[in-house]
Coordinates of C-alpha atoms in Angstrom, one line a residue:
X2 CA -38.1 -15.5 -6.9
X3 CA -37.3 -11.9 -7.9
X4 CA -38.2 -11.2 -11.9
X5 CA -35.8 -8.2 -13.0
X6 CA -32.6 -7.5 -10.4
X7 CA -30.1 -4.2 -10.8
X8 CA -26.8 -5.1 -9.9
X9 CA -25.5 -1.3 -8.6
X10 CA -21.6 -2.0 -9.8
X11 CA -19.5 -2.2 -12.5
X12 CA -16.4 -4.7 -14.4
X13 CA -16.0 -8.2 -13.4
X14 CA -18.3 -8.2 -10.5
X15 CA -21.2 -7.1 -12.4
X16 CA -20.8 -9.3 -15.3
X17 CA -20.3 -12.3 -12.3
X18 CA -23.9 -11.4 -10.7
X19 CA -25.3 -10.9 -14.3
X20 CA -24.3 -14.3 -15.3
X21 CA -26.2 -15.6 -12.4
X22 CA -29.3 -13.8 -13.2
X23 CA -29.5 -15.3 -16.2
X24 CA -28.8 -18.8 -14.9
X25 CA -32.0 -18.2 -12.9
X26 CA -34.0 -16.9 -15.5
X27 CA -33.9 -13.5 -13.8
X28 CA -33.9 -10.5 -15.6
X29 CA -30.6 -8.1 -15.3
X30 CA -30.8 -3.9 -15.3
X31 CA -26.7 -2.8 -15.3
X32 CA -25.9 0.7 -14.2
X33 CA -23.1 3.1 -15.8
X34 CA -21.0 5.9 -15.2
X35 CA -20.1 8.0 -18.7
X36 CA -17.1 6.3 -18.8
X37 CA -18.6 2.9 -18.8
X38 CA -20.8 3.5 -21.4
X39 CA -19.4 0.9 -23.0
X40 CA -18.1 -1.4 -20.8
X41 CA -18.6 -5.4 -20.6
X42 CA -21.4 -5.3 -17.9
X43 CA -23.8 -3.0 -20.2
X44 CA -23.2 -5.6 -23.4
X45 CA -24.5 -8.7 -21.0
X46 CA -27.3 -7.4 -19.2
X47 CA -30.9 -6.8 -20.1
X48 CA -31.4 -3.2 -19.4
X49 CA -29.4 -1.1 -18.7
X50 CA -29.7 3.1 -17.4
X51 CA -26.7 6.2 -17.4
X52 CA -26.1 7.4 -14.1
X53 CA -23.8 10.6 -13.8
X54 CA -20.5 11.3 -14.8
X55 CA -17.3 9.3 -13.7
X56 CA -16.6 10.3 -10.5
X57 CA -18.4 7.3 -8.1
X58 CA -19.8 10.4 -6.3
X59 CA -21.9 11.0 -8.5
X60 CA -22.6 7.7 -10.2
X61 CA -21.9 4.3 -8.7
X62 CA -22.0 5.9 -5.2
X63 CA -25.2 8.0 -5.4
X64 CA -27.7 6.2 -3.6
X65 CA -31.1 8.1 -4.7
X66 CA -29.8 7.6 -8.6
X67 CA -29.4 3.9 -8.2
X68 CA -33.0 3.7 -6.8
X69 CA -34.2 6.3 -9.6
X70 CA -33.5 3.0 -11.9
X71 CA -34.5 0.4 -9.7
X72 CA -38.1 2.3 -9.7
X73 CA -38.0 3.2 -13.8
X74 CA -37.1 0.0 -15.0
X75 CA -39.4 -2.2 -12.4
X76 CA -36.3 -4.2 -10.3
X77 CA -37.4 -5.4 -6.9
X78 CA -34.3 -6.4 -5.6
X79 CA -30.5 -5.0 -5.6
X80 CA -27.1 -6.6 -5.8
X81 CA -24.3 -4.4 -4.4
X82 CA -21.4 -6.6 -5.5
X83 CA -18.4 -5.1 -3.5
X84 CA -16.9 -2.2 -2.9
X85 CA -18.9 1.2 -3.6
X86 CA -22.0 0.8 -1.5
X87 CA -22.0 -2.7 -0.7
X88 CA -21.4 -2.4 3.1
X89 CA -23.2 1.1 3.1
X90 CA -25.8 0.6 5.6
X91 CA -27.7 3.8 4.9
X92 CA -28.2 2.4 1.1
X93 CA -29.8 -1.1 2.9
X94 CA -32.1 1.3 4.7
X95 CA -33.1 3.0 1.9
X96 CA -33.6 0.2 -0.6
X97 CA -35.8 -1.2 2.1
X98 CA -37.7 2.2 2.4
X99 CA -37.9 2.1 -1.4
X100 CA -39.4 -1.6 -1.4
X101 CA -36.6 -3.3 -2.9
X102 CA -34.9 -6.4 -1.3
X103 CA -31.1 -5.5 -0.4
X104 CA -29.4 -8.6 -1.4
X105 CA -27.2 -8.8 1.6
X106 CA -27.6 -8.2 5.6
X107 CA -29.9 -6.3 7.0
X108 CA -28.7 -2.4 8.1
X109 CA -28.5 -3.1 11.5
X110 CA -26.1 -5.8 11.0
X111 CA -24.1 -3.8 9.0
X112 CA -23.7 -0.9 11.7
X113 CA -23.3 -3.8 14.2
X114 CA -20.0 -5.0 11.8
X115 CA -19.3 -1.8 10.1
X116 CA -17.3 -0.4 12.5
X117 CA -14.1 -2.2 13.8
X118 CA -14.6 -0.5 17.2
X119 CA -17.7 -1.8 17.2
X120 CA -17.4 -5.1 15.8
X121 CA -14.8 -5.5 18.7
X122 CA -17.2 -4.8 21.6
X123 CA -19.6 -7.2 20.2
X124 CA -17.3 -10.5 19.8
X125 CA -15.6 -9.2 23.5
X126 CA -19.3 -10.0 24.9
X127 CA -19.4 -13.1 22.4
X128 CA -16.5 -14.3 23.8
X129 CA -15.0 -14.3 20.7
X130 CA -10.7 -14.4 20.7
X131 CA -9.4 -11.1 19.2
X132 CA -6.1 -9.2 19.3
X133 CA -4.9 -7.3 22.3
X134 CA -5.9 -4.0 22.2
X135 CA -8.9 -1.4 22.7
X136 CA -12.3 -1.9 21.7
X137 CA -13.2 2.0 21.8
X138 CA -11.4 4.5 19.3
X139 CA -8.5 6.5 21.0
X140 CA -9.3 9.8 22.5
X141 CA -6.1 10.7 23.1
X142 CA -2.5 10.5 22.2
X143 CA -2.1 9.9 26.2
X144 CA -4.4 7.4 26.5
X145 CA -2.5 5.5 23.1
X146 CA 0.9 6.1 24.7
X147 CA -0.8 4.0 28.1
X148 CA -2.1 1.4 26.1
X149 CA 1.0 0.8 23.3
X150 CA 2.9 0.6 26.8
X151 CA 0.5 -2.0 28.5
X152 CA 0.1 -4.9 25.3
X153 CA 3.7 -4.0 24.2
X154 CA 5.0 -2.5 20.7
X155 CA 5.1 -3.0 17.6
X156 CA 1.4 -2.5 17.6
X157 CA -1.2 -1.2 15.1
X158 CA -3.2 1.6 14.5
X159 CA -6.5 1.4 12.4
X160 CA -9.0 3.3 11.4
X161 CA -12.4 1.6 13.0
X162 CA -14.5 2.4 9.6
X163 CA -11.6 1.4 7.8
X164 CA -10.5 -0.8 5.0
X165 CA -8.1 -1.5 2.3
X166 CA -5.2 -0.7 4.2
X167 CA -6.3 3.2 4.6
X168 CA -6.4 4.8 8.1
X169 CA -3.5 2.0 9.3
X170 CA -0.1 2.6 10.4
X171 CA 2.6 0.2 12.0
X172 CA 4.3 1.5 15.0
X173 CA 7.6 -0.1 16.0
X174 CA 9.0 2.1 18.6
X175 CA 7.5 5.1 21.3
X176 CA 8.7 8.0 19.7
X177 CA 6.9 7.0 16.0
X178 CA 3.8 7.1 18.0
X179 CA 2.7 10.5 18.1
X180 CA 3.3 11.3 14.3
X181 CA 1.4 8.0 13.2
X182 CA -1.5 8.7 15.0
X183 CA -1.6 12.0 13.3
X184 CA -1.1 10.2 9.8
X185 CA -3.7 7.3 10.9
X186 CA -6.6 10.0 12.2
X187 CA -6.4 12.3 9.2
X188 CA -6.1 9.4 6.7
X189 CA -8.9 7.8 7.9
X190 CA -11.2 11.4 7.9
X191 CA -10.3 11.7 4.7
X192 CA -10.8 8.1 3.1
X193 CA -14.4 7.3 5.5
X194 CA -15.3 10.8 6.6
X195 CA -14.6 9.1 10.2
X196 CA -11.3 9.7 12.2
X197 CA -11.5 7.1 15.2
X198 CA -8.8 5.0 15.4
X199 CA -7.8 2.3 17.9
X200 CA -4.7 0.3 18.2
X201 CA -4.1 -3.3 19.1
X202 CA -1.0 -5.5 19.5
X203 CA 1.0 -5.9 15.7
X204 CA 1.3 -9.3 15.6
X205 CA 4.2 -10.2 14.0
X206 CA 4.6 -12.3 10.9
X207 CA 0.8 -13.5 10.7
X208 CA -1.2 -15.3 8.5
X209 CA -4.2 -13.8 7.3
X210 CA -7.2 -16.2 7.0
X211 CA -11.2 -16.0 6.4
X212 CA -14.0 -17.7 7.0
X213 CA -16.6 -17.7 4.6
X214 CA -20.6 -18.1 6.0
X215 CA -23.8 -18.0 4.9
X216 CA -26.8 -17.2 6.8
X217 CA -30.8 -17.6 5.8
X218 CA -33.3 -15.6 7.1
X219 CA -34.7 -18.7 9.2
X220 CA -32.0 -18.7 11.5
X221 CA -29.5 -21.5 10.2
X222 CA -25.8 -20.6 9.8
X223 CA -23.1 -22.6 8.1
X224 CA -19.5 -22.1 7.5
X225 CA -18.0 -23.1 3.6
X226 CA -14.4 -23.5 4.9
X227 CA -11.2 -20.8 4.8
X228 CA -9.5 -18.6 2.6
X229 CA -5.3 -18.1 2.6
X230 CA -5.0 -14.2 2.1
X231 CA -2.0 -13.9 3.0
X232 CA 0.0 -12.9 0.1
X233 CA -0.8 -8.6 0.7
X234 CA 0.9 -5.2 -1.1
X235 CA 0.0 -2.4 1.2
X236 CA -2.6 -4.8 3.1
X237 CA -4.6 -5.4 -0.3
X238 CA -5.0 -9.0 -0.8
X239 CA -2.9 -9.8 -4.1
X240 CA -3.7 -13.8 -4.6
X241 CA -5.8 -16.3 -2.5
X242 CA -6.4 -19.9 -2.4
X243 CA -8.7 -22.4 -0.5
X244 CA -8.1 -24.4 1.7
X245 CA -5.5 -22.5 3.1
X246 CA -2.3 -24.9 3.4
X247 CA -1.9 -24.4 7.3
X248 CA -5.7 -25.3 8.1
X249 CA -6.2 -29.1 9.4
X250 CA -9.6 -30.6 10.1
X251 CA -9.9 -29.6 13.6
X252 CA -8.5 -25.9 12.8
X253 CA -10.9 -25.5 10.6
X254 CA -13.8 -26.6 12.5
X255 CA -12.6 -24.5 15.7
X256 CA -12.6 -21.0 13.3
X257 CA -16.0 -22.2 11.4
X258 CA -17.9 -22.4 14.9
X259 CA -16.5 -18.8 15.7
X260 CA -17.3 -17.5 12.7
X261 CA -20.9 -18.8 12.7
X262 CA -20.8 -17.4 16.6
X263 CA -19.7 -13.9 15.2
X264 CA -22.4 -14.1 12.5
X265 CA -25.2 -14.9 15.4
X266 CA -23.8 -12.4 17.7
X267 CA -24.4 -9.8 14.7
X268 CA -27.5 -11.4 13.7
X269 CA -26.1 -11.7 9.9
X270 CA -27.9 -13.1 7.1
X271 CA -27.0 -13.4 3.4
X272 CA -23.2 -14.2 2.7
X273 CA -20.3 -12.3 4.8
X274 CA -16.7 -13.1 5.6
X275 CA -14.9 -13.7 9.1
X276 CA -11.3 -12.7 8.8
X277 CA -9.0 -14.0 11.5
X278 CA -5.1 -13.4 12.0
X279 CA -3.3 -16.0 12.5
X280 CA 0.3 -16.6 14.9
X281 CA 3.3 -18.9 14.0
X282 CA 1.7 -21.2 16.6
X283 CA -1.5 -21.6 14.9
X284 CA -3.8 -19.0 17.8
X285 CA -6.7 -17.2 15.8
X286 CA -7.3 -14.1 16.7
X287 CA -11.0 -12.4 15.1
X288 CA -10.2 -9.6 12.6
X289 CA -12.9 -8.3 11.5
X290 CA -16.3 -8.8 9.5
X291 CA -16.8 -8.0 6.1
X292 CA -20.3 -7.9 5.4
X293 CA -20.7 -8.4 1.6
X294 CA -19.2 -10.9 -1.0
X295 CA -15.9 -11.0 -1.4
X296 CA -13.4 -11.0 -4.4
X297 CA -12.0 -13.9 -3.9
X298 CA -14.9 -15.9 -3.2
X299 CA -14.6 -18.1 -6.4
X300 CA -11.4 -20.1 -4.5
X301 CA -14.5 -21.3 -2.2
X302 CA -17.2 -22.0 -4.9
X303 CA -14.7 -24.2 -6.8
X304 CA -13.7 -26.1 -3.9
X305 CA -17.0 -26.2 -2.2
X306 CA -19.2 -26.7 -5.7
X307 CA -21.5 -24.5 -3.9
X308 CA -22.9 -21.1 -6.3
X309 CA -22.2 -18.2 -3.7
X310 CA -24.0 -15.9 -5.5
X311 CA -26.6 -18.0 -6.5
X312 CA -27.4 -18.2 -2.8
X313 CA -27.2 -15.0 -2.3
X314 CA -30.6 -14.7 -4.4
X315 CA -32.0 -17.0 -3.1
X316 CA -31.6 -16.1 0.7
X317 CA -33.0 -12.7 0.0
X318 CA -35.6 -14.6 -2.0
X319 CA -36.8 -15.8 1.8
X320 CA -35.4 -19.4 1.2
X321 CA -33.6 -21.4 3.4
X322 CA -30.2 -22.8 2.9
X323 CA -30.5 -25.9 1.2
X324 CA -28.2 -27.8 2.6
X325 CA -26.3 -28.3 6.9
X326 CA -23.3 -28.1 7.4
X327 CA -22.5 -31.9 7.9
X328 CA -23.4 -31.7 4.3
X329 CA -20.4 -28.9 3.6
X330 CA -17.4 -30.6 1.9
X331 CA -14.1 -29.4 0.5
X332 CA -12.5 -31.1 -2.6
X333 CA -9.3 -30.0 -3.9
X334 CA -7.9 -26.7 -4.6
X335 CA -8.2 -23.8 -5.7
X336 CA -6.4 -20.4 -6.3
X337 CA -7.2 -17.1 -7.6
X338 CA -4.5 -13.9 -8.8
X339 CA -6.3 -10.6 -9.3
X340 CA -5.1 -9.0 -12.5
X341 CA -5.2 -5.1 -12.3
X342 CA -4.2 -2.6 -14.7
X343 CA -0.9 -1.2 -13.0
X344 CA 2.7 -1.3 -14.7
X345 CA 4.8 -3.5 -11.9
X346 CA 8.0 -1.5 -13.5
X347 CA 6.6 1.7 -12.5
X348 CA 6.0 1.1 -8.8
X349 CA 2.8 -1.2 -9.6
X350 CA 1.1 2.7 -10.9
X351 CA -2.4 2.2 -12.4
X352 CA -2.5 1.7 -16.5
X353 CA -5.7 3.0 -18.0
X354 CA -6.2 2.9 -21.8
X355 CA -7.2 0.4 -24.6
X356 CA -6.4 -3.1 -24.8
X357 CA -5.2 -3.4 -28.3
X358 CA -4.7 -7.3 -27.9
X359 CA -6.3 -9.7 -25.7
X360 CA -5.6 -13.6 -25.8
X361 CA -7.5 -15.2 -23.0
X362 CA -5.8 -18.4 -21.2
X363 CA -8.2 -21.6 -20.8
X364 CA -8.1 -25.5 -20.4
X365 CA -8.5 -27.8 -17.6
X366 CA -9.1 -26.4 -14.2
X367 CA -9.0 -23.0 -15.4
X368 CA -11.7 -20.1 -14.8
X369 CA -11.4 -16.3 -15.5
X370 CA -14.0 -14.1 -14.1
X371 CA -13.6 -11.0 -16.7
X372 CA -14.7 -7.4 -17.0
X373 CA -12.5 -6.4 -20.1
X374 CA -12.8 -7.3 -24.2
X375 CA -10.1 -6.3 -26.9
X376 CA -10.9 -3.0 -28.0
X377 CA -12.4 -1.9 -25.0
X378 CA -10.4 1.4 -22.7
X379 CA -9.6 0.9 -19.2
X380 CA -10.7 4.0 -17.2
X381 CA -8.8 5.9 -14.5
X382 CA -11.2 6.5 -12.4
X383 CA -11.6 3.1 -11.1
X384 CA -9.9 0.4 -8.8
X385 CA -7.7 -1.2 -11.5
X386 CA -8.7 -4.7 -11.6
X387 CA -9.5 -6.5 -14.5
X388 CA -10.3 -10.0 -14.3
X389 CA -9.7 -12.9 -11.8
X390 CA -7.9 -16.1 -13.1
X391 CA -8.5 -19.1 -10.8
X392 CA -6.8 -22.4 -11.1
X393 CA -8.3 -25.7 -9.6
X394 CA -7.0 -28.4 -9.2
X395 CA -7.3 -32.0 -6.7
X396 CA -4.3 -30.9 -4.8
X397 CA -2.4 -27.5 -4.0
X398 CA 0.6 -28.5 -6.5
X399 CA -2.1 -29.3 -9.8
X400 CA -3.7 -25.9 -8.8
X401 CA -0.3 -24.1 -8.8
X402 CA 0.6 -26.3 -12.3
X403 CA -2.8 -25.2 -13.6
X404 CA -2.5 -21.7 -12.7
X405 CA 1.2 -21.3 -14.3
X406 CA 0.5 -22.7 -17.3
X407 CA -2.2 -20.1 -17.5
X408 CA -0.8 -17.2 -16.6
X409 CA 1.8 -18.0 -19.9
X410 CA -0.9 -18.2 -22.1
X411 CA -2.4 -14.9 -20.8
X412 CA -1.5 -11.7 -22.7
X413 CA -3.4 -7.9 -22.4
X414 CA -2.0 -5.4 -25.0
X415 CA -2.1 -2.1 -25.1
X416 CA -1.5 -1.7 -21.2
X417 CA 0.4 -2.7 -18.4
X418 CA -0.7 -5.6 -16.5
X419 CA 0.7 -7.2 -12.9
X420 CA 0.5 -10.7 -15.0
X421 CA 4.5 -11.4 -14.5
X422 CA 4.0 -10.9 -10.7
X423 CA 2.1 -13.8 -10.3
X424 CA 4.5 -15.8 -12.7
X425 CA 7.1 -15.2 -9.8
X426 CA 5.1 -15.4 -7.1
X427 CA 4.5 -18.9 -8.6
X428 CA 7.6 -19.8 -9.5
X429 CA 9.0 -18.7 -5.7
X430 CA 10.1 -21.7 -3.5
X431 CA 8.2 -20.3 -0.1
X432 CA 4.7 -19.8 -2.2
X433 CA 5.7 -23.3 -3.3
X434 CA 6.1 -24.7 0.6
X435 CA 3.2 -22.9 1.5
X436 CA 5.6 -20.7 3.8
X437 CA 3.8 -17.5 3.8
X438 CA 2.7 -14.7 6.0
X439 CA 1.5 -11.2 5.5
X440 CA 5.2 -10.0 5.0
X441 CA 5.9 -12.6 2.3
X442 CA 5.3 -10.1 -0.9
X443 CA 7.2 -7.3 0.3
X444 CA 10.4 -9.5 1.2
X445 CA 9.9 -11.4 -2.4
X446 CA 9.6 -7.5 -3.8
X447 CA 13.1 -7.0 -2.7
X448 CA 15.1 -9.9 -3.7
X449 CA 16.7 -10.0 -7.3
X450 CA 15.0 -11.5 -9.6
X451 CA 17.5 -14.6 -10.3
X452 CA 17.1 -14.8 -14.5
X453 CA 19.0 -16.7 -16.3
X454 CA 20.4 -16.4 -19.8
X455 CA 18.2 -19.2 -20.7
X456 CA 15.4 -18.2 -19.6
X457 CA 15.6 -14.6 -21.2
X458 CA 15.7 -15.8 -24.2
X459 CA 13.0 -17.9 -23.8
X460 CA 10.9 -14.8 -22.3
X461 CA 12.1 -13.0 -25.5
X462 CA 11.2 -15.7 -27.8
X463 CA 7.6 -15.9 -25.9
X464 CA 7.1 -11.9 -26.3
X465 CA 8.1 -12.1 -30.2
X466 CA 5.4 -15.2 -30.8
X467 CA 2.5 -13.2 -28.8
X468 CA 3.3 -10.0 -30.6
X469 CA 3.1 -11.7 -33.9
X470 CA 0.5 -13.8 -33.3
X471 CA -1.4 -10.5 -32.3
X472 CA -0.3 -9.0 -36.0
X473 CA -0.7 -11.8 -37.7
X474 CA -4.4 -11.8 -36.4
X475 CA -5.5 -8.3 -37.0
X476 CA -3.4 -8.0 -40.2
X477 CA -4.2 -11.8 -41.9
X478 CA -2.2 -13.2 -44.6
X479 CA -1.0 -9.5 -45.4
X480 CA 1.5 -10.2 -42.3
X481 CA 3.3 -12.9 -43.2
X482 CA 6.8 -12.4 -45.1
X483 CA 7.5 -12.2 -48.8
X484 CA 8.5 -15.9 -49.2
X485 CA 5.0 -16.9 -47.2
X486 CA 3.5 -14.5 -49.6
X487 CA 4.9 -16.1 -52.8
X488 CA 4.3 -19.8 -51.3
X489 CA 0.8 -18.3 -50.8
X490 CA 0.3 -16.9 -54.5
X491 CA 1.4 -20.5 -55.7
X492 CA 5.0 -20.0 -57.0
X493 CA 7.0 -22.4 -57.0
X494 CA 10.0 -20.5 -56.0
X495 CA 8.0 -19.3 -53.4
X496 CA 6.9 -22.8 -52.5
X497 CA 10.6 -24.6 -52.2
X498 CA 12.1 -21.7 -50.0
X499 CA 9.0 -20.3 -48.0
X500 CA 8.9 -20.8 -44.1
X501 CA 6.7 -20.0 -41.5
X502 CA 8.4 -17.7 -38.3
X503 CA 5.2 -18.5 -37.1
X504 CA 5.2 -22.2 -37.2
X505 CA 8.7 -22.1 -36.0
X506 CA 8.4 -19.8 -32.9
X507 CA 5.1 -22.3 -32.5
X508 CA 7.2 -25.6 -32.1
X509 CA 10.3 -23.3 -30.5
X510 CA 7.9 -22.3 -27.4
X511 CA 6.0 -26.5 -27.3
X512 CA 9.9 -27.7 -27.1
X513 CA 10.0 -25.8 -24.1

């Protein structure tokens, strides 16, 4: 087992992979940008080393840096996390140059499900089922105009070293065709430094669903059941949950067995992710690969009781999955809303600064991965999110009940947060009947919110108890009102007429 391991990220992911370290009696080096000098991740590890300035360029992105401190402070083995250079296949090659274990696939594997194009010509000789379309990026706006014709619009152009939604554009008619391909090619140049794009058939009103699978480096490959991502803004996953509500048995075994066959095809080890769209009559078409953990992979540890990143470790420690697949079983549910610093009145724009007030939901079935503390500032030069809040419970309805309740207990100040847009996603009869597609957000983003007078007030009456509960805490007795100040000093004027907003707006809001 490795003795000291750098995890080369930053917030909640970091802090996640530290935990495990120290689960495993592992030692934990953090990395930091200037502006994360003094974020959550450098308070919980063991070591931890500056590495530039702000810009992921020159810090969380800067491959010979990262090794710099993987060589000073004596790690022999890397976690990646996700995002930055987690799918970076250059970086695997060069940690294994370096003589420190990449804890993920190997390189080759990555370039083999890095590119979409790629990916595609792989699973076509797999025999693997994926959307109509090409397997080769377009060379021409001729030869896009001949296939658009042939598998019938609306179809889909995507940038094939794409992600996150950049690089993609929806085409609904012939004469949009031209201009998107324009958009899509020059997005994706600049977002990936690559401009092939391909298009395939825009299936209409999908569900997106992933597979997750592990893979030692013996050879065995298991499957840990499916993730419900369907609930996207601008094709970024938004909440997820496991098992997804359309998946029976059978369904589930037919998409585990390709998944495993797309991890074999690739030869994948370590932990990786099968996403498949899914039609209205239940046909799974292969995605993509994503070759790294994912966000959203707590839904699955909860419901699995399997430690995903405590695997991880131990894969790239050489041992082999302890377990088959026969021995695989899903209990409950489980769902998980990311919370990012963005103001949801301001067209969901990103809110750096300090959080000024923090009161953290917990309880039964309730986990919050975290990057943030009170007093800590929220950079701009990151992807927003903050923290994940999953709810578990034995069925979908205790997990929604779970995850409601916590989300009202929940409350950042000093910021904006996209907390209330999970409270209504919640609250929304579809999410409720598990009637959801990839369009599902967008079409709840444009009704009118139906708010009652009742309900305002309540909302009100909730804001005023968090807000003083937040100045009664930093400001102490000193915060309460003259006649709780004279009950306080002992008079006995004081005493007959004092009484406590606080103890009344507590009992208003457990009426409720």
């Amino acid at each position: 087992m490795f003795k000291k391991l750098l995890i080369a990220n930053r917030g909640e992911i970091a802090v996640r992979v530290i935990r495990a370290c120290h689960e495993m009696g592992i030692a934990a080096v953090a990395v930091y940008s200037d502006v994360d000098r003094a974020s959550l991740h450098i308070r919980k590890a063991d070591e931890a080393y500056p590495i530039g300035a702000a810009a992921a360029s020159e810090s969380y992105l800067n491959i010979q840096k990262i090794l710099d401190v993987a060589r000073r402070s004596g790690a022999d083995a890397i976690h990646p996390g996700y995002g930055f250079l987690s799918e970076n296949a250059k970086f695997a090659r060069a940690c294994a140059d370096a003589g420190v274990k990449f804890i993920g696939p190997t390189a080759t594997a990555m370039d083999a499900m890095g590119s979409k194009t790629r990916a595609r010509q792989a699973m076509e000789r797999a025999g693997v089922p994926f959307v109509p379309g090409t397997a080769r990026g377009l060379e021409s706006f001729e030869e896009a105009e001949q296939v658009a014709a042939r598998i019938g619009y609306p179809v889909m152009l995507k940038a094939a070293a794409g992600g996150g939604g950049k690089g993609m554009r929806l085409v609904h008619a012939p004469h949009d065709l031209k201009a998107a391909l324009e958009g899509a090619r020059s997005e994706a140049e600049r977002s990936f430094g690559d401009g092939e794009v391909y298009i395939e058939k825009a299936i209409v009103n999908p569900r997106h669903i992933e597979m997750q699978i592990l893979a030692d480096e013996q050879g065995n490959t298991v499957y840990l059941g499916e993730r419900e991502c369907s609930i996207q803004r601008r094709h970024q996953k938004v909440v997820e949950e496991a098992p997804s509500p359309v998946v029976d048995a059978d369904m589930r075994r037919r998409m585990g067995e390709v998944a495993v066959r797309v991890a074999q095809a690739a030869g994948y080890t370590n932990a990786g992710t099968v996403e498949f769209l899914v039609d209205q009559s239940k046909n799974f078409y292969f995605l993509e690969m994503n070759t790294r953990l994912q966000v959203e992979h707590p839904v699955t540890e909860l419901v699995t009781g399997l430690d995903l990143v405590h695997l991880q470790i131990r894969i790239a420690a050489g041992e082999r999955l302890p377990f088959t697949q026969a021995e695989v079983q899903i209990r409950g549910h489980a769902i998980e809303c990311r919370i990012y610093a963005e103001d949801p009145d301001n067209n969901y724009f990103p809110s750096p600064g300090k959080i000024t007030l923090l009161l953290a939901p917990s309880g039964p079935g309730i986990r919050r991965d975290s990057g943030m503390y009170e007093g800590w500032t929220v950079p701009m030069d990151y992807d927003p999110l903050l923290a994940k809040l999953i709810g578990y419970g034995i069925d979908r309805d205790q997990a929604i009940g779970r995850l409601t309740r916590a989300l009202s207990e929940y409350f950042v100040g000093g910021i904006k947060t996209n907390i209330s847009l999970f409270r209504r996603i919640l609250r929304h009869p579809d999410f409720r009947a598990a009637k959801l597609d990839t369009g599902f957000l967008d079409r709840m983003l444009k009704e009118k919110a139906e708010v009652s007078p009742d309900s305002t007030a309540d909302q009100k009456a909730l804001d005023v108890a968090v807000i003083a509960a937040g100045i009664f805490a930093v400001l102490g007795p000193a915060a309460a009102g003259a006649s709780e100040r004279a009950a306080a000093d002992g008079s006995p004027e004081g005493t007959a007429k004092a009484r406590s907003n606080w103890k009344e707006a507590a009992r208003c809001e457990a009426m409720r």
